Short mmCIF file of C-alpha atoms and ligand atoms in Angstrom, two decimals:
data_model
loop_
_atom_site.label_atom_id
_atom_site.label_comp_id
_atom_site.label_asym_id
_atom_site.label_seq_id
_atom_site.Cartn_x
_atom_site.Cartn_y
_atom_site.Cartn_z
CA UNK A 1 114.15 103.12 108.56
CA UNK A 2 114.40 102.36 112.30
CA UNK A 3 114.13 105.93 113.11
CA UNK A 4 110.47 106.03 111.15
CA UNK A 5 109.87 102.30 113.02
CA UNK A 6 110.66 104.57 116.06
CA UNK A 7 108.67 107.44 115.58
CA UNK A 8 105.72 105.43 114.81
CA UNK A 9 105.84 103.30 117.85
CA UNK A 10 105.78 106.37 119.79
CA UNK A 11 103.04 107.52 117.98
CA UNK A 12 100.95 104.57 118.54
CA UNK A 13 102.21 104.35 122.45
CA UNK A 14 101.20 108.52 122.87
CA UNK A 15 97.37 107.37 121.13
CA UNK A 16 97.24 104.41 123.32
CA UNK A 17 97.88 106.00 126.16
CA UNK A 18 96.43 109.45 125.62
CA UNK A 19 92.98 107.10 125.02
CA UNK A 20 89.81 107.48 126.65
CA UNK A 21 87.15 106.56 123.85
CA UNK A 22 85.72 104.01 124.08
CA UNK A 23 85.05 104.71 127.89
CA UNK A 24 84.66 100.66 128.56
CA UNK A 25 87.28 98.16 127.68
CA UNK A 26 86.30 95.39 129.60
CA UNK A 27 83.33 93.97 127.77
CA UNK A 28 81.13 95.32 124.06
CA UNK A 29 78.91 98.18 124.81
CA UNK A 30 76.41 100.00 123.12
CA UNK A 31 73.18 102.44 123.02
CA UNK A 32 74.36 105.07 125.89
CA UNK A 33 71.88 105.95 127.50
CA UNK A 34 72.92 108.66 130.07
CA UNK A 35 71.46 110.00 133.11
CA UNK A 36 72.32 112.74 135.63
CA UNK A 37 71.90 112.22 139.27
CA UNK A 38 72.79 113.25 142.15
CA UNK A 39 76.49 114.60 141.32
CA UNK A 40 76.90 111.58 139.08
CA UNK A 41 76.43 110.14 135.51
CA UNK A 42 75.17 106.75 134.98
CA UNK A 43 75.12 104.98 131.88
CA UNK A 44 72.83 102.09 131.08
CA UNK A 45 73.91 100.35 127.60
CA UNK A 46 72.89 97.19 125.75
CA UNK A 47 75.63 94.63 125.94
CA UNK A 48 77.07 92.78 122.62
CA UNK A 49 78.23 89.75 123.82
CA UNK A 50 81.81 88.31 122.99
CA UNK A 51 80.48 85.73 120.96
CA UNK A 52 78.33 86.43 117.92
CA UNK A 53 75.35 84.19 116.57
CA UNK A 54 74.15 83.83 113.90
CA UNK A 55 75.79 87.36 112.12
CA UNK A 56 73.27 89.53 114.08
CA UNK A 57 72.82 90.89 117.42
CA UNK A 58 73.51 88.69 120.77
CA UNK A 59 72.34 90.64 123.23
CA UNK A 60 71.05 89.35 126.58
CA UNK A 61 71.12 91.85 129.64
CA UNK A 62 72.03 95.50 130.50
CA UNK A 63 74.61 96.91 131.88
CA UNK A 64 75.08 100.29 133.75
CA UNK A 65 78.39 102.65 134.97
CA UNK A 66 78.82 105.58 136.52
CA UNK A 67 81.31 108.81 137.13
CA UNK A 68 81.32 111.85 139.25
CA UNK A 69 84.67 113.23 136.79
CA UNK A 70 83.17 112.13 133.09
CA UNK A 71 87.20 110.42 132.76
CA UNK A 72 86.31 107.33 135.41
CA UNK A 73 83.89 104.72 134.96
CA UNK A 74 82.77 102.32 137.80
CA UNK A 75 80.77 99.64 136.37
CA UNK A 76 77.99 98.47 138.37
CA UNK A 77 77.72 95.19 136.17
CA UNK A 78 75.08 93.36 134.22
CA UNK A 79 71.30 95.69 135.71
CA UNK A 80 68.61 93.95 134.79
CA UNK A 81 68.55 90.97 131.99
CA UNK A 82 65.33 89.11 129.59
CA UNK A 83 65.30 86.99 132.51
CA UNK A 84 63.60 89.39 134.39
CA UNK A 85 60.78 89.00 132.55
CA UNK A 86 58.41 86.39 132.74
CA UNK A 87 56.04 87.05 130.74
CA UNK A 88 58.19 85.78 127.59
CA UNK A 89 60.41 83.07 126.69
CA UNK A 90 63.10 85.26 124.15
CA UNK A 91 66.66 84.70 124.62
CA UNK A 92 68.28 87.28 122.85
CA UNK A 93 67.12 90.79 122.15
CA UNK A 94 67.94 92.80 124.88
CA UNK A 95 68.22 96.34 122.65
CA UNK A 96 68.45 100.16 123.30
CA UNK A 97 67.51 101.06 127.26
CA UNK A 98 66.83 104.43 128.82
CA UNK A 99 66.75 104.92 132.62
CA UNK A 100 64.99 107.73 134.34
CA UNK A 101 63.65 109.12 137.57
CA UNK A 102 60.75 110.13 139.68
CA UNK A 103 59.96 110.02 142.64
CA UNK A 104 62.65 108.36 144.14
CA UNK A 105 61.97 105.63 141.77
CA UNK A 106 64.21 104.56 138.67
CA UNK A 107 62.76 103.67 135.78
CA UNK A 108 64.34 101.52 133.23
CA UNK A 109 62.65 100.82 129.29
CA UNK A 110 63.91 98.78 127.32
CA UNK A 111 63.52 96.84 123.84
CA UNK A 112 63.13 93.40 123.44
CA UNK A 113 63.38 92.87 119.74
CA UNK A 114 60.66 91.12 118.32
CA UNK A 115 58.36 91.80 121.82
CA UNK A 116 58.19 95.12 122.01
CA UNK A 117 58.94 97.78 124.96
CA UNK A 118 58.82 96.72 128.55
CA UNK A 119 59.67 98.70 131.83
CA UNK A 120 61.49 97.77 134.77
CA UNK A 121 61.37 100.05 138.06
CA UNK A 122 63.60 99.89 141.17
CA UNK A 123 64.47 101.81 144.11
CA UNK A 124 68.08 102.18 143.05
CA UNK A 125 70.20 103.60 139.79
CA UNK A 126 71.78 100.42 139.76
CA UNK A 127 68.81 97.54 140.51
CA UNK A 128 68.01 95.22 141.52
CA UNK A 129 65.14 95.95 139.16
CA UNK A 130 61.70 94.46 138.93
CA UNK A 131 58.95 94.28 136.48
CA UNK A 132 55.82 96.17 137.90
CA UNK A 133 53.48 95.24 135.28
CA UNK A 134 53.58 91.45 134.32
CA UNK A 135 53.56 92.53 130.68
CA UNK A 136 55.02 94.31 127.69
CA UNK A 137 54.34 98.36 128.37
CA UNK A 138 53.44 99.31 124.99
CA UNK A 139 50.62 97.86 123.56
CA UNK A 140 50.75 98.13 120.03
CA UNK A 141 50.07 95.78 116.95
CA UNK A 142 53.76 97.09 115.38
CA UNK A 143 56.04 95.47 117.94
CA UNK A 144 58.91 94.44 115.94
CA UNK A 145 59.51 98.45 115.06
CA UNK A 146 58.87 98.98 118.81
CA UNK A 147 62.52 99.73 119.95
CA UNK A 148 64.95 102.43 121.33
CA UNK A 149 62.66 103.78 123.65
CA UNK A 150 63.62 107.46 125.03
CA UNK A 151 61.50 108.95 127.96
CA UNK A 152 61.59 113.06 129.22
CA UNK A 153 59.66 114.33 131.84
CA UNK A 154 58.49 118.45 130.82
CA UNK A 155 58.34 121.00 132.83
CA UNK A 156 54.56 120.08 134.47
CA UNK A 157 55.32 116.94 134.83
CA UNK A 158 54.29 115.06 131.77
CA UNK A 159 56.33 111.80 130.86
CA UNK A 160 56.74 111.57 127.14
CA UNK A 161 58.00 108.10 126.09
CA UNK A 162 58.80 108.09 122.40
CA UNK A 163 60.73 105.27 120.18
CA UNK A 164 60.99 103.38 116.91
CA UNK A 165 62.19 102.01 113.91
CA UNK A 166 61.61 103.35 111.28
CA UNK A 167 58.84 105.67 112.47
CA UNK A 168 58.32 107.49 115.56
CA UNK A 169 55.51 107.38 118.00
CA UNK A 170 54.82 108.60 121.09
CA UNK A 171 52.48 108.02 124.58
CA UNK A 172 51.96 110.33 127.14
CA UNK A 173 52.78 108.27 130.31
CA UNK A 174 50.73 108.10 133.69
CA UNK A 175 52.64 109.58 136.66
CA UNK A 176 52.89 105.67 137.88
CA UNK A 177 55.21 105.71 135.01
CA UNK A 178 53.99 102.42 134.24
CA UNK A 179 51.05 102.98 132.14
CA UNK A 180 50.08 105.52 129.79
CA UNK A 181 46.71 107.84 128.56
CA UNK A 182 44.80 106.07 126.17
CA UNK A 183 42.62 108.25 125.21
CA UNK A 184 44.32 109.83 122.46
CA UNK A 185 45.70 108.34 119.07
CA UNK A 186 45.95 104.88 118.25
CA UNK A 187 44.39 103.39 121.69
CA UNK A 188 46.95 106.31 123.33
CA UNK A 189 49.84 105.75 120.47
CA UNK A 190 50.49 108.35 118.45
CA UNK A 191 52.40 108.19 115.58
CA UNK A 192 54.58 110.99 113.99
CA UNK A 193 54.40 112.59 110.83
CA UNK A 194 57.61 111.39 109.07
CA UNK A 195 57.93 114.31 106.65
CA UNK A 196 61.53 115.73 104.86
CA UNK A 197 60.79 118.84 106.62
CA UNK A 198 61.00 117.51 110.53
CA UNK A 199 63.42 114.51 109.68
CA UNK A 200 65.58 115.53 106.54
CA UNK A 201 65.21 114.06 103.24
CA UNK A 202 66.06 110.63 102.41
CA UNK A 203 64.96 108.50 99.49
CA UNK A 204 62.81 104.98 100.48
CA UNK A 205 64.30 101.90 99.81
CA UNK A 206 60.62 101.86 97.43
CA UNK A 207 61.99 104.82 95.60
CA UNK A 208 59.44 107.13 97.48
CA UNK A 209 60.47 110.07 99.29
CA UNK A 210 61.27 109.41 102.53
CA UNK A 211 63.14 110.80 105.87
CA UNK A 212 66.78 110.25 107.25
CA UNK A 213 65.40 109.22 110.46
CA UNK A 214 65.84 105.76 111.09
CA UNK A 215 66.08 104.71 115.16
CA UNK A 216 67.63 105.78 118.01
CA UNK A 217 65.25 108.52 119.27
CA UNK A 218 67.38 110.86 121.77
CA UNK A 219 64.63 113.32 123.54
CA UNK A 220 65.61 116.49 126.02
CA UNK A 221 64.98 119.88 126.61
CA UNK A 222 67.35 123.03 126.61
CA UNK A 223 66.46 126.42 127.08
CA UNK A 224 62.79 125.78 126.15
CA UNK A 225 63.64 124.17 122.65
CA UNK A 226 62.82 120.16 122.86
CA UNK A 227 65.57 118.50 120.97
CA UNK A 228 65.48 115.00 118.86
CA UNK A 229 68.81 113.18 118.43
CA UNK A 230 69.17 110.15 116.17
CA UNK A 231 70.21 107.46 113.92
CA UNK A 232 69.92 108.32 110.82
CA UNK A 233 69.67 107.19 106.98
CA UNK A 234 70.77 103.61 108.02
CA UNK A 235 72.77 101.70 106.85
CA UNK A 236 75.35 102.68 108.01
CA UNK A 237 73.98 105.38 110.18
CA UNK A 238 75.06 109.14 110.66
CA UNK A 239 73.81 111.23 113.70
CA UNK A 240 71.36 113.99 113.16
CA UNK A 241 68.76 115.58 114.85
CA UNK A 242 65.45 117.83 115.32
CA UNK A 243 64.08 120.35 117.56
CA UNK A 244 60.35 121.61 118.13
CA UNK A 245 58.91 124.17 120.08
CA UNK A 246 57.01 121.45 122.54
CA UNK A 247 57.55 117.56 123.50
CA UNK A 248 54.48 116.93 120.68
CA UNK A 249 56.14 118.82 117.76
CA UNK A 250 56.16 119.75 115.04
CA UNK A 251 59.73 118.95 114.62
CA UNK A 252 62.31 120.32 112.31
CA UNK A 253 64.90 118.84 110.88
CA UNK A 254 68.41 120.39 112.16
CA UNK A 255 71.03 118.27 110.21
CA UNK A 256 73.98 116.12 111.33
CA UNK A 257 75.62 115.66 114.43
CA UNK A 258 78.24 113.13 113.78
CA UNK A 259 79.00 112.28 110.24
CA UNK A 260 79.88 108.35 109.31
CA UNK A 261 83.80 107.30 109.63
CA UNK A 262 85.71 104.28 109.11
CA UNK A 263 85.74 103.12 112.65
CA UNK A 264 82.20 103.74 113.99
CA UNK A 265 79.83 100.87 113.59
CA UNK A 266 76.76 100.76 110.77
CA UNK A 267 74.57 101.39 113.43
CA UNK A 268 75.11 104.51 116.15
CA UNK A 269 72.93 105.44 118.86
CA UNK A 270 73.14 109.16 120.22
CA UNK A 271 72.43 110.66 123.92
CA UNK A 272 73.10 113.91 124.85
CA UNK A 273 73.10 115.44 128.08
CA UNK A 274 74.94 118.41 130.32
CA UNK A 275 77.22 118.10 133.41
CA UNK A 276 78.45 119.97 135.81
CA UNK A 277 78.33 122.97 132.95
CA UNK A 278 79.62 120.92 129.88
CA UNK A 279 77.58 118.86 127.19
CA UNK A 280 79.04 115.39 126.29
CA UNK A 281 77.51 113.33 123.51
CA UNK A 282 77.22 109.91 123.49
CA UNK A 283 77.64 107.42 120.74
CA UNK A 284 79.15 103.83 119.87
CA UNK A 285 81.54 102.63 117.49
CA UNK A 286 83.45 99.43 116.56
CA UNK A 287 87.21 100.26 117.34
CA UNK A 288 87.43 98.14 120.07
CA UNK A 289 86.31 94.93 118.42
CA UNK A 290 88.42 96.07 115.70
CA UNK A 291 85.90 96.92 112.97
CA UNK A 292 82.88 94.49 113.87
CA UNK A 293 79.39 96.17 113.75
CA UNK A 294 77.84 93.39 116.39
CA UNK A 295 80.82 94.15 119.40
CA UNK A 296 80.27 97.94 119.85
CA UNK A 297 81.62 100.29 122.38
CA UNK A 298 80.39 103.11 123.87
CA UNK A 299 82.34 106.33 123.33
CA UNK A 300 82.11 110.46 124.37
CA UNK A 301 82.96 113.57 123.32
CA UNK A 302 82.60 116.49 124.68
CA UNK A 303 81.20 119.67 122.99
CA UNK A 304 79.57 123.47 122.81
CA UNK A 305 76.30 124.12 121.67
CA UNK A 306 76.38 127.00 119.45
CA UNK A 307 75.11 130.36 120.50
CA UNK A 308 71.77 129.70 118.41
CA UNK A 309 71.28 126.55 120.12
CA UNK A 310 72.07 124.50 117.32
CA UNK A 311 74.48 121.44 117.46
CA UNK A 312 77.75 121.75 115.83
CA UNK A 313 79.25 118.64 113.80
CA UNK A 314 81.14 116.37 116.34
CA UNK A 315 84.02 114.70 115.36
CA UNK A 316 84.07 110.86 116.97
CA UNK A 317 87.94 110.91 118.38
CA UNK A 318 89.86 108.40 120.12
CA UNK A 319 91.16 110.49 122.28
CA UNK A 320 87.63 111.74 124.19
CA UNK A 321 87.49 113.29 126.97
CA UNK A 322 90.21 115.78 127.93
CA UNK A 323 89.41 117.24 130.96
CA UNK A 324 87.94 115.49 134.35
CA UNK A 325 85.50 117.78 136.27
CA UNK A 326 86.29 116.39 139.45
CA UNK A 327 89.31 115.01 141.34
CA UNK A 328 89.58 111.28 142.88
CA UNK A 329 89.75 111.12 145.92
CA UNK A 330 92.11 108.19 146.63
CA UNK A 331 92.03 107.71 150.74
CA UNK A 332 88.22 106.76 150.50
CA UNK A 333 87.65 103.13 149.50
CA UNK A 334 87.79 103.24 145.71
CA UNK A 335 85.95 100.07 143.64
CA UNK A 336 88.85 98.57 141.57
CA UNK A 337 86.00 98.66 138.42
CA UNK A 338 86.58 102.26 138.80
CA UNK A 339 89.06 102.79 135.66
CA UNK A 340 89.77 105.30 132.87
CA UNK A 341 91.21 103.08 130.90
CA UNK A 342 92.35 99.19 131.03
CA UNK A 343 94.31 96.84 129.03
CA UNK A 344 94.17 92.97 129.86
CA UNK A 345 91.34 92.74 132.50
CA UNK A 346 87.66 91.81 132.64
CA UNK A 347 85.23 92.34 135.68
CA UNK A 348 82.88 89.78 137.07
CA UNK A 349 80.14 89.89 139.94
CA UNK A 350 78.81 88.20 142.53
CA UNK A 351 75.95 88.97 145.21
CA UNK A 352 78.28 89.30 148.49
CA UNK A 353 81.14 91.17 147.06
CA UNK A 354 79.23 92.95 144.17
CA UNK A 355 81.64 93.77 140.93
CA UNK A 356 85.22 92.92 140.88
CA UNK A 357 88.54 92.71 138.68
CA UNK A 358 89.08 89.59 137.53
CA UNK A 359 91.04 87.48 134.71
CA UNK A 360 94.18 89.85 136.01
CA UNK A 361 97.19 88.29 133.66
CA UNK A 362 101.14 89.42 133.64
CA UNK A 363 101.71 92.71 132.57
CA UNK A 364 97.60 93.52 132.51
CA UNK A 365 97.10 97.33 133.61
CA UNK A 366 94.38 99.84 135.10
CA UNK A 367 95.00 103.62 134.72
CA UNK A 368 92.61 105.83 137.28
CA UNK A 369 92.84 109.36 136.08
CA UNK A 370 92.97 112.78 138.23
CA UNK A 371 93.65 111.19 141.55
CA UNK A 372 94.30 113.88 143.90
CA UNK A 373 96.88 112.83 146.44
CA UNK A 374 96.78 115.96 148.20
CA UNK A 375 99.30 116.50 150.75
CA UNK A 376 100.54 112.54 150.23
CA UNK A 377 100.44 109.32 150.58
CA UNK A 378 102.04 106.46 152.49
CA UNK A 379 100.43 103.40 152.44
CA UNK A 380 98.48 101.45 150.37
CA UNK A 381 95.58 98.96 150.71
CA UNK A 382 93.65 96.69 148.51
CA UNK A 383 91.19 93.89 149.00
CA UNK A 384 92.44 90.67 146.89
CA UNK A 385 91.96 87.30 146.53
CA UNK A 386 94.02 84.59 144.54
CA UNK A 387 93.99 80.61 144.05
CA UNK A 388 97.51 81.12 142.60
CA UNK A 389 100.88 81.84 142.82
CA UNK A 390 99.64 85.31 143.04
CA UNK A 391 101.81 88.18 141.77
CA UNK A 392 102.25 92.04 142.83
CA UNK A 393 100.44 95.29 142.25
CA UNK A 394 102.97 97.92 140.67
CA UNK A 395 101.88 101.32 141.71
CA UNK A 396 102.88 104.49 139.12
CA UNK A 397 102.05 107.70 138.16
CA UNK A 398 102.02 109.23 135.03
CA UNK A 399 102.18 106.26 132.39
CA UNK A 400 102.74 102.01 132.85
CA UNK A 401 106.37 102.55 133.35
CA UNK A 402 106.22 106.00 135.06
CA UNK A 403 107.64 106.59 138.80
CA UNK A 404 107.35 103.24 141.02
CA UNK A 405 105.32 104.29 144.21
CA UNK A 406 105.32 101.16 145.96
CA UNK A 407 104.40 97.52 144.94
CA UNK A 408 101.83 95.51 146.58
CA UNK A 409 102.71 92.13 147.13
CA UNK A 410 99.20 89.73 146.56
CA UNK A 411 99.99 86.39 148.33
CA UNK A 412 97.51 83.02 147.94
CA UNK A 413 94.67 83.47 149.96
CA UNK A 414 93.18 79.86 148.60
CA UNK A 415 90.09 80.48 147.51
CA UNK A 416 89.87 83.12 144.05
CA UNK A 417 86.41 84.62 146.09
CA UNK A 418 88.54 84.57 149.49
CA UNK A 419 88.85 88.09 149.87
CA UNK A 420 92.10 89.61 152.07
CA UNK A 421 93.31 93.19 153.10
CA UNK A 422 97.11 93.44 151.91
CA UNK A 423 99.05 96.53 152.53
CA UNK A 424 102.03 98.11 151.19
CA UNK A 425 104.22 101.58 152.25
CA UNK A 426 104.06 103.81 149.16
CA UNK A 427 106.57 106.89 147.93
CA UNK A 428 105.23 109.97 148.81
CA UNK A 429 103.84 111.88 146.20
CA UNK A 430 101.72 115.03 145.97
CA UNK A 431 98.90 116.53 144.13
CA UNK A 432 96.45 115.57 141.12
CA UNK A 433 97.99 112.42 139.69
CA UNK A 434 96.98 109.81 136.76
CA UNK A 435 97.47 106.46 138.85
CA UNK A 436 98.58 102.75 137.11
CA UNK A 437 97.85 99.79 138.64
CA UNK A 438 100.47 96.93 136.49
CA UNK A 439 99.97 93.98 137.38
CA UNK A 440 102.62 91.48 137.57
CA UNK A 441 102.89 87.36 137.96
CA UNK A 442 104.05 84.66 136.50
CA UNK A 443 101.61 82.56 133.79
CA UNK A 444 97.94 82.79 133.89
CA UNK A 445 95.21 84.41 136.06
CA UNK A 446 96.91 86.08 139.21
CA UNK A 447 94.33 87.22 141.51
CA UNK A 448 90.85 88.91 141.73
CA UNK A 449 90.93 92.63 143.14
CA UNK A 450 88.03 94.47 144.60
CA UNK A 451 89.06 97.82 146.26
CA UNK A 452 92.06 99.79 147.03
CA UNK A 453 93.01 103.02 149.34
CA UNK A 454 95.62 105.40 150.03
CA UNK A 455 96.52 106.21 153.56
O1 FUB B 1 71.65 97.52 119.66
C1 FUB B 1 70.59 97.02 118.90
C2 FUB B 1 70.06 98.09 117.98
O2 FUB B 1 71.11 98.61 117.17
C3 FUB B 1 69.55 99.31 118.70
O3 FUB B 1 68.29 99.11 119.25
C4 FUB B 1 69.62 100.33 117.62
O4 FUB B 1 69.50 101.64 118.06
C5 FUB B 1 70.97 100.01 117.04
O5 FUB B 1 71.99 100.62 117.79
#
């Protein structure tokens, strides 16, 4: 019996710590929306708060995070919020966004349920972002289906912004990306033909034929086929998806991209996209919040398009993603949000030091995968700040109780926003490394941590 008590406990420790899905354990996550630029990734994703009203979504800003490797995520905090808009008074509702660019310029659409879709620009991935029009972007007398918007710009240049629930439509933005033709459909809406043929068949809730398609609109293109990825035959969802031979259709239904499973959510949201020569899907799922649809959590896996182009069935795991496709490198100032995975800790903002580690209690951890210590190491540095007794930063490769490098004493600097350098000689170790950070203290919150380097 305790050898079976044993076995399982290693079990359990090799999952845990083998773990990379979902790729953000500091806060709820959902509706990835991923975008490539320059050498990076950033995801933007709604943000279920810890706190539940009223049994449905609580959703008030966006968030956004970012990687170079596909294994770390720095998180850039909350992006843009309702509050940013002035034109309305709604609290909650802060759905599905998708973030793209031209021009130099980053455009952000998002949902507010039950106001429709509104558009945010700035001159940054990360914000600050403002509203350039005063008003909700898509005019249209449906607005409560007016949500997961998805935006690709074609090969001439055309913008095509499509969303909904549970139809799709689509306008044909302006190159200001802030207005669209309307000289074409519904006062420039068009809506799409929901047939079994370009969505998959799926009886009404009327008893009327229907289509699978439900929300979550995903829209790219790959070697000249335009590809739609979404929710589908809610509730609970399933991924699926259709291609067409241009941005306007007509599409045809493909089939199923992730199937339903016990630990993903009754809603999913998909988003596809290629990196540095890989594809990676996107999704969310509920195994974080241990089972409960309104805290999701953004996950990945990575995968190969068939040799027809089509999408093979993906298979939601909690282990993710196996392989980085880039090293660390740990002697530049690294972001202490910058984590592959993290047990304990939360991260907080504010407008002089930006994001930060925060609510760091005994025996809390952050694991930072594929560092690359090259030729070695023998000092280390990290900006803290603590009100407290304070504690110590253990240093380790390889696991939470793997080799002790060095240990970072963090001593009271007053203030918990009083930020101070504090330094520590390290063991010398070599090549591509995964790095813990285990904190230790006595009771409560030790100290806030910003940035560390190797020297
Ligand atoms: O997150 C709120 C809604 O749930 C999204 O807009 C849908 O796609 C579903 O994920």
């Amino acid at each position: 019996m305790r050898k079976v008590r044993y076995i399982l406990f290693f079990i359990v420790y090799a999952l845990v710590a083998s773990a990379q899905n979902p790729i953000i354990q500091t806060v709820f996550t959902a509706d990835p929306a991923p975008m490539v630029h320059d050498g990076k990734v950033y995801v933007y994703t709604s943000h279920d708060e810890d706190e539940t009203v009223k049994n449905f979504f609580t959703m008030f800003d966006w968030r956004c995070y970012s990687t170079a490797d596909m294994v770390n995520w720095t998180d850039h905090g909350v992006i843009a919020s309702l509050k940013n808009f002035g034109w309305m008074d709604k609290t909650n509702g802060a759905w599905a966004p998708h973030c793209i660019e031209r021009n130099g310029k980053f455009y952000l659409y998002v949902p507010i349920h039950g106001e429709g879709i509104a558009v945010l620009v700035s001159d940054s991935p990360t914000g600050p972002f403002i509203d350039p029009i005063g008003k909700r972007l898509v005019d249209s007398d449906h607005i409560w289906q007016d949500i997961d918007p998805t935006v690709a710009i074609d090969d001439k240049g055309q913008a095509w912004l499509y969303w909904g629930n549970p139809k799709l439509w689509y306008v044909r933005l302006n190159e200001d990306m802030v207005s669209y033709d309307r000289s074409m459909g519904q006062n420039g809406i068009i809506s799409i033909d929901m047939t079994a043929e370009a969505f998959g068949f799926k009886e009404g809730r009327d008893g009327k034929p229907g289509t699978t398609y439900t929300e979550g609109p995903w829209l790219y293109k790959r070697n000249n086929l335009y590809y739609m990825a979404f929710a589908a035959a809610g509730i609970p969802e399933y991924l699926a998806y259709s291609t067409a031979p241009s941005p306007e259709g007509p599409w045809t239904y493909k089939g199923i991209i992730m199937e339903r499973a016990p630990h993903l959510a009754f809603t999913n949201h998909p988003a596809i996209i290629d990196f540095k020569g890989n594809s990676y899907l996107f999704y969310h799922d509920q195994d974080l919040s241990k089972g409960q649809g309104f805290k999701r959590s953004v996950s990945v896996e990575q995968f190969n398009y068939n040799a027809d182009g089509t999408i093979p069935l993906i298979i939601p795991t909690k282990e993710g993603i196996k392989q980085s496709v880039a090293n660390l490198n740990p002697f530049k100032k690294v972001e202490a949000e910058t984590m592959a995975w993290s047990e304990g800790v939360k991260t907080a903002s504010d407008s002089k030091t930006g994001v930060y580690v925060t609510q760091i209690d005994n025996g809390d951890y952050i694991k930072v995968r594929s560092v690359d210590f090259d030729k070695g190491a023998r000092k280390f540095k990290a900006s803290v700040a603590s009100a407290s007794a304070a504690g110590q930063i253990e240093i380790r490769t390889g696991s939470i109780d793997g080799e002790l490098l060095g240990v970072c004493e963090v001593k009271n600097s007053d203030r918990m926003q009083k930020w101070t350098a504090q330094s520590c000689k390290v063991k010398k170790t070599r090549g591509v490394q995964d790095l813990y950070f285990v904190f230790k203290g006595g009771e409560g919150p030790l100290f806030n941590f910003d940035w560390w380097r190797f020297k």
